[in-house]
Amino acid sequence: MKTAEGFAKTLVIAEKPSVAQDIVRALTPVAGKFDKHDDHFESDTYVVTSAVGHLVEIAAPEEFDVKRGKWSFAHLPVLPPYFELKPIDKTKSRLSAVVRLAKRKDVTKLINACDAGREGELIFRLIEQYAGGLKGGSYQTLGKPVQRLWLQSMTPAAIRDGFEHLRSDAQMQGLADAARSRSEADWMVGINGTRAMTAFNSRDGGFFLTTVGRVQTPTLSIVVEREEKIRAHRSRDYWEIHAAFLAEAGEYPGKWFDPAFKKPTGDDADLEQRADRVWSQREAQAIADAVRGKAASVKEESKPTTQASGLLYDLTSLQREANGRFGFSAKTTLQLAQSLYERHKALTYPRTDSRALPEDYLPTVKQTFEMLAGSGMKHLAPHARTALDGGYIRPSKRIFDNSKVSDHFAIIPTLQAPHGLSEAEQKLYDLVVRRFLAVFFPSAEFMVTTRITSVVNHHFKTEGKVLVKPGWMAVYGKEAAEDVVDAKEGDKGQNLVPVREGETVRTESVETKGLKTKPPARYSEATLLGAMEGAGKLVDDDELREAMQEKGLGTPATRAAIIEGLLTEKYMFREGREIIPTAKAFQLMTLLRGLGVEELSKPELTGEWEYKLAQMEHGKLSRAAFMGEIAAMTERMVKKAKEYDRDTIPGNYATLQTPCPNCGGVVKENYRRYGCTGTDGNSEGCGFSFGKSPAGRTFEPEEAEQLLATKKIGPLEGFRSKAGWPFVAEIVIKFNEEEKNWKLEFDFGDDKKNEETGELVDFTGSESLGACPKCGGAVHEHGANYVCEKSVPTMAQATPTCDFKSGKIILQQPVAREQMSKLLETGKTDLLDKFVSMRTRRAFKAFLAWDKEAGKVNFEFAPSKFPPRKTAAGAPVRAAAGKAAPAKKAAPAKKAAANKAPAVKTPKAPRKTTAASGKQPSAALAAVIGADAVSRPEAVKKLWDYIKANGLQDAANKRNINADAKLEPVFGKPQVTMFEIAGVLGKHLS
């Protein structure tokens, strides 16, 4: 087909430039050569370009928007009749380029090649609608046919196959509706919720940013509820009775239990009750005394049992496992999986919620096993070979099930063996491959023995679990013990000595163990991801989790970002692998519960919305019905916050131990403040109080206690000015003469007042941090600075003679005493990473160092990772021989004079390699390139000459080099890729 401009072309829009390049490489053999342009590739039939993630965002039209800076109830709720599309500032030029291509007259068709999922659909739809333009309150399409490229794998063959099976626009309408609805619902709940709660919390003045979200807030609720249970837990003493029994064949252990015990049920059930717990020491001792030394009878039951391997991974289960095994955060695991998918082409699409494969995928699985069996991965290849030789790869509904595959299938290795993986990438790849192998292996087989030993009406249980056939556990080797249920020391998991039928054994020894009940464990990222998947219910069973995951919080693709967002907003923090909510999180939950905004604090309700979005994807729910529910919920939420008229919000509040500094009364917490409640703790008090969240940062109860006890705390991070900028400060409680009471103030360290008033500073009892680099005097902590003792008026010296001073907080970076001591001793601190530029507001890393020339503390920056820049003469800028290169200063260097004549480049004769300057080849390499000393580039060239002369490039893939008899001792294996050659040679040159 021809247009006025020439042949008709199809525009392919990928989500990222790397994917666009992969598509071009895959299409070249079938579509012909592509020419590369600044922002696209073009052939006779295709134009291929890409976004860089989202290029367009939704916003309310100007007349309906909440005016910037006016965060009050007067402008809420905002429920716009439609959403405008606006370019994202930092990618405007890319959007213009894509739109220009889409509007070309010779482009007659569009293909959406963005990532296969809800978000990829949204990225393309918003670009297409923005290109069509807004007319009469709605966006028009370009009127060009649209098809969908749906890629599960990034190998060239999979991409070409995707182009042969493009989906129609009508097929994608449900996913497009769900994508747009998710985006608009998040905007409506996020904007209205955040501004309503911020307005409520800022009514007493200041600016207390309180972010809420449709998914992030219920997720936070899960963490807060767990922490509340931990705090409310009161540890109770209990006892266990452990005995050792002597049989003819030897000794075995047993633990007392009550065979009549039934697990408590109901809302008020005591879940700490167990069949093997005794709640008084006297009773436990009585049981021990009664059975000690007595004869006992034995009943035993042995039965075989099997354990299948875990299901294939979806993203959430992979994130959970990687967090538990390696400590990777959910965000890190997603980044690694994305790199293995996009860059290395080694894994299939990772943002999936499916743990099954399509029913027609058996041939591909067999090919993948063949690839693994023939790869150089010695820790995995033998298991793949065992599976192939044993005929393990067979159809199974547990693995191949179309009904359990939605947009994507489970994460498995591709047909491409990876090379050059980082250590973290290798760990994740191995994790996926082992699970992929294991799921086809037979179940592990055990013999489980349950032995009940009865002594004078008391019963002791012993369980033995013996691995008979390892099955899939062979794939994991020593790690398999972690996957064996109940394989632990004590009364379970061990081989048991045999007991003859009817044999009487003797209670050899017995002891009572005093223990304490423990609170529930805090969430790790692994368990929190599981709770999000089950909409607040932590479900470990694979099959049950699969049934519940459609009602989960967020999607596999978004859960990592939700957790990271809550950490960034300081609603929670990581401590080791534990996730702990902050006081700000408790305050938000108290507010939402007090206002009765159940929609934002109940994970199950938001899980229902996620389920409805999934229904919309499958055409079972209309977009209008869902958005109507979201609008009604938003109005209700704002109305409740706006109309709340009581002074405080009911909640579980703390009582501080330190008394009121004004009258000695009891200081208690309420929703907004800590205040005096009189000596009886229940009256008006003396009027002393201080806000819980000065400048938008909420005190932890321990911090409030310290502030009250010492009248000072800090420096603390996380404060925000009224304009919203973050800052770091100290806080003090000072006596206000006018009001005759103590008041909270920010202390920015105005040390000059001592100099102006002549008031003497007393450093008695203050520990020096080191010697002043200017005059040798002692440096001390003073107000907001570290100062030389001779820089302020003191008893010893009323008139200052030195001016050394350095801030305790520099560009929002707290400088600890230890760091200042290190600077005074060595001339430089460690690398500090929380400086924030006043100009760009961006964080940066630097050392603080004494700059003798400038006579002050200055920034030093770590050496650049990039090669040194070339001078005019072509030589790299380096430090003089024998001297370390100085670190860069923060201050800009002076520019060279504009009229200076350019240096003339003088070409140098190539340096000859000599025995002194070259490297000696090993015996194996010398057999190929000769025994003369060579530089590495010369060695590479000679090796390539040999490879080409002997036709050793692989016929199927020119990037692979096959080793002949001479090259195999050099390579150490039958084949290498061209990218490995330089590394291989390094081992043979010395």
PDB file of C-alpha atoms in Angstrom, residues 10-21 24 34-43 46-52 55 91-104 107 127:
ATOM      1  CA  THR A  10       3.543   0.793  10.872  1.00  0.00           C
ATOM      2  CA  LEU A  11       4.705   2.680  13.974  1.00  0.00           C
ATOM      3  CA  VAL A  12       5.808   0.406  16.837  1.00  0.00           C
ATOM      4  CA  ILE A  13       5.931   2.116  20.260  1.00  0.00           C
ATOM      5  CA  ALA A  14       7.911   0.256  22.952  1.00  0.00           C
ATOM      6  CA  GLU A  15       8.048   1.229  26.641  1.00  0.00           C
ATOM      7  CA  LYS A  16      11.832   1.606  26.855  1.00  0.00           C
ATOM      8  CA  PRO A  17      14.658   2.290  24.351  1.00  0.00           C
ATOM      9  CA  SER A  18      16.312  -1.072  25.114  1.00  0.00           C
ATOM     10  CA  VAL A  19      13.119  -2.917  24.097  1.00  0.00           C
ATOM     11  CA  ALA A  20      12.901  -0.868  20.870  1.00  0.00           C
ATOM     12  CA  GLN A  21      16.453  -1.995  20.017  1.00  0.00           C
ATOM     13  CA  VAL A  24      14.651  -3.895  15.639  1.00  0.00           C
ATOM     14  CA  PHE A  34      16.619  -0.425   9.693  1.00  0.00           C
ATOM     15  CA  ASP A  35      18.201   3.041   9.563  1.00  0.00           C
ATOM     16  CA  LYS A  36      18.940   4.611  12.957  1.00  0.00           C
ATOM     17  CA  HIS A  37      17.700   8.150  13.604  1.00  0.00           C
ATOM     18  CA  ASP A  38      17.924  10.324  16.746  1.00  0.00           C
ATOM     19  CA  ASP A  39      14.687   9.062  18.264  1.00  0.00           C
ATOM     20  CA  HIS A  40      13.607   6.098  16.132  1.00  0.00           C
ATOM     21  CA  PHE A  41      14.610   3.277  13.772  1.00  0.00           C
ATOM     22  CA  GLU A  42      13.082   3.017  10.296  1.00  0.00           C
ATOM     23  CA  SER A  43      12.815   0.367   7.587  1.00  0.00           C
ATOM     24  CA  TYR A  46       8.292  -0.218  10.126  1.00  0.00           C
ATOM     25  CA  VAL A  47       9.085   2.814  12.267  1.00  0.00           C
ATOM     26  CA  VAL A  48      10.192   1.710  15.769  1.00  0.00           C
ATOM     27  CA  THR A  49      10.399   4.174  18.662  1.00  0.00           C
ATOM     28  CA  SER A  50       9.938   4.113  22.416  1.00  0.00           C
ATOM     29  CA  ALA A  51       8.752   5.990  25.449  1.00  0.00           C
ATOM     30  CA  VAL A  52      10.918   6.137  28.569  1.00  0.00           C
ATOM     31  CA  LEU A  55       5.449  10.358  29.146  1.00  0.00           C
ATOM     32  CA  THR A  91      10.398  13.770  29.107  1.00  0.00           C
ATOM     33  CA  LYS A  92       8.624  16.459  27.020  1.00  0.00           C
ATOM     34  CA  SER A  93      11.066  16.176  24.111  1.00  0.00           C
ATOM     35  CA  ARG A  94      10.618  12.396  23.896  1.00  0.00           C
ATOM     36  CA  LEU A  95       6.801  12.795  23.910  1.00  0.00           C
ATOM     37  CA  SER A  96       7.020  15.372  21.086  1.00  0.00           C
ATOM     38  CA  ALA A  97       9.153  12.987  19.027  1.00  0.00           C
ATOM     39  CA  VAL A  98       6.740  10.038  19.493  1.00  0.00           C
ATOM     40  CA  VAL A  99       3.667  12.195  18.720  1.00  0.00           C
ATOM     41  CA  ARG A 100       5.344  13.587  15.598  1.00  0.00           C
ATOM     42  CA  LEU A 101       5.969  10.040  14.349  1.00  0.00           C
ATOM     43  CA  ALA A 102       2.392   8.937  15.160  1.00  0.00           C
ATOM     44  CA  LYS A 103       0.980  11.850  13.127  1.00  0.00           C
ATOM     45  CA  ARG A 104       3.093  11.160  10.052  1.00  0.00           C
ATOM     46  CA  VAL A 107       2.207   5.952   9.264  1.00  0.00           C
ATOM     47  CA  ILE A 127       0.332   8.797  24.458  1.00  0.00           C
TER      48      ILE A 127
END
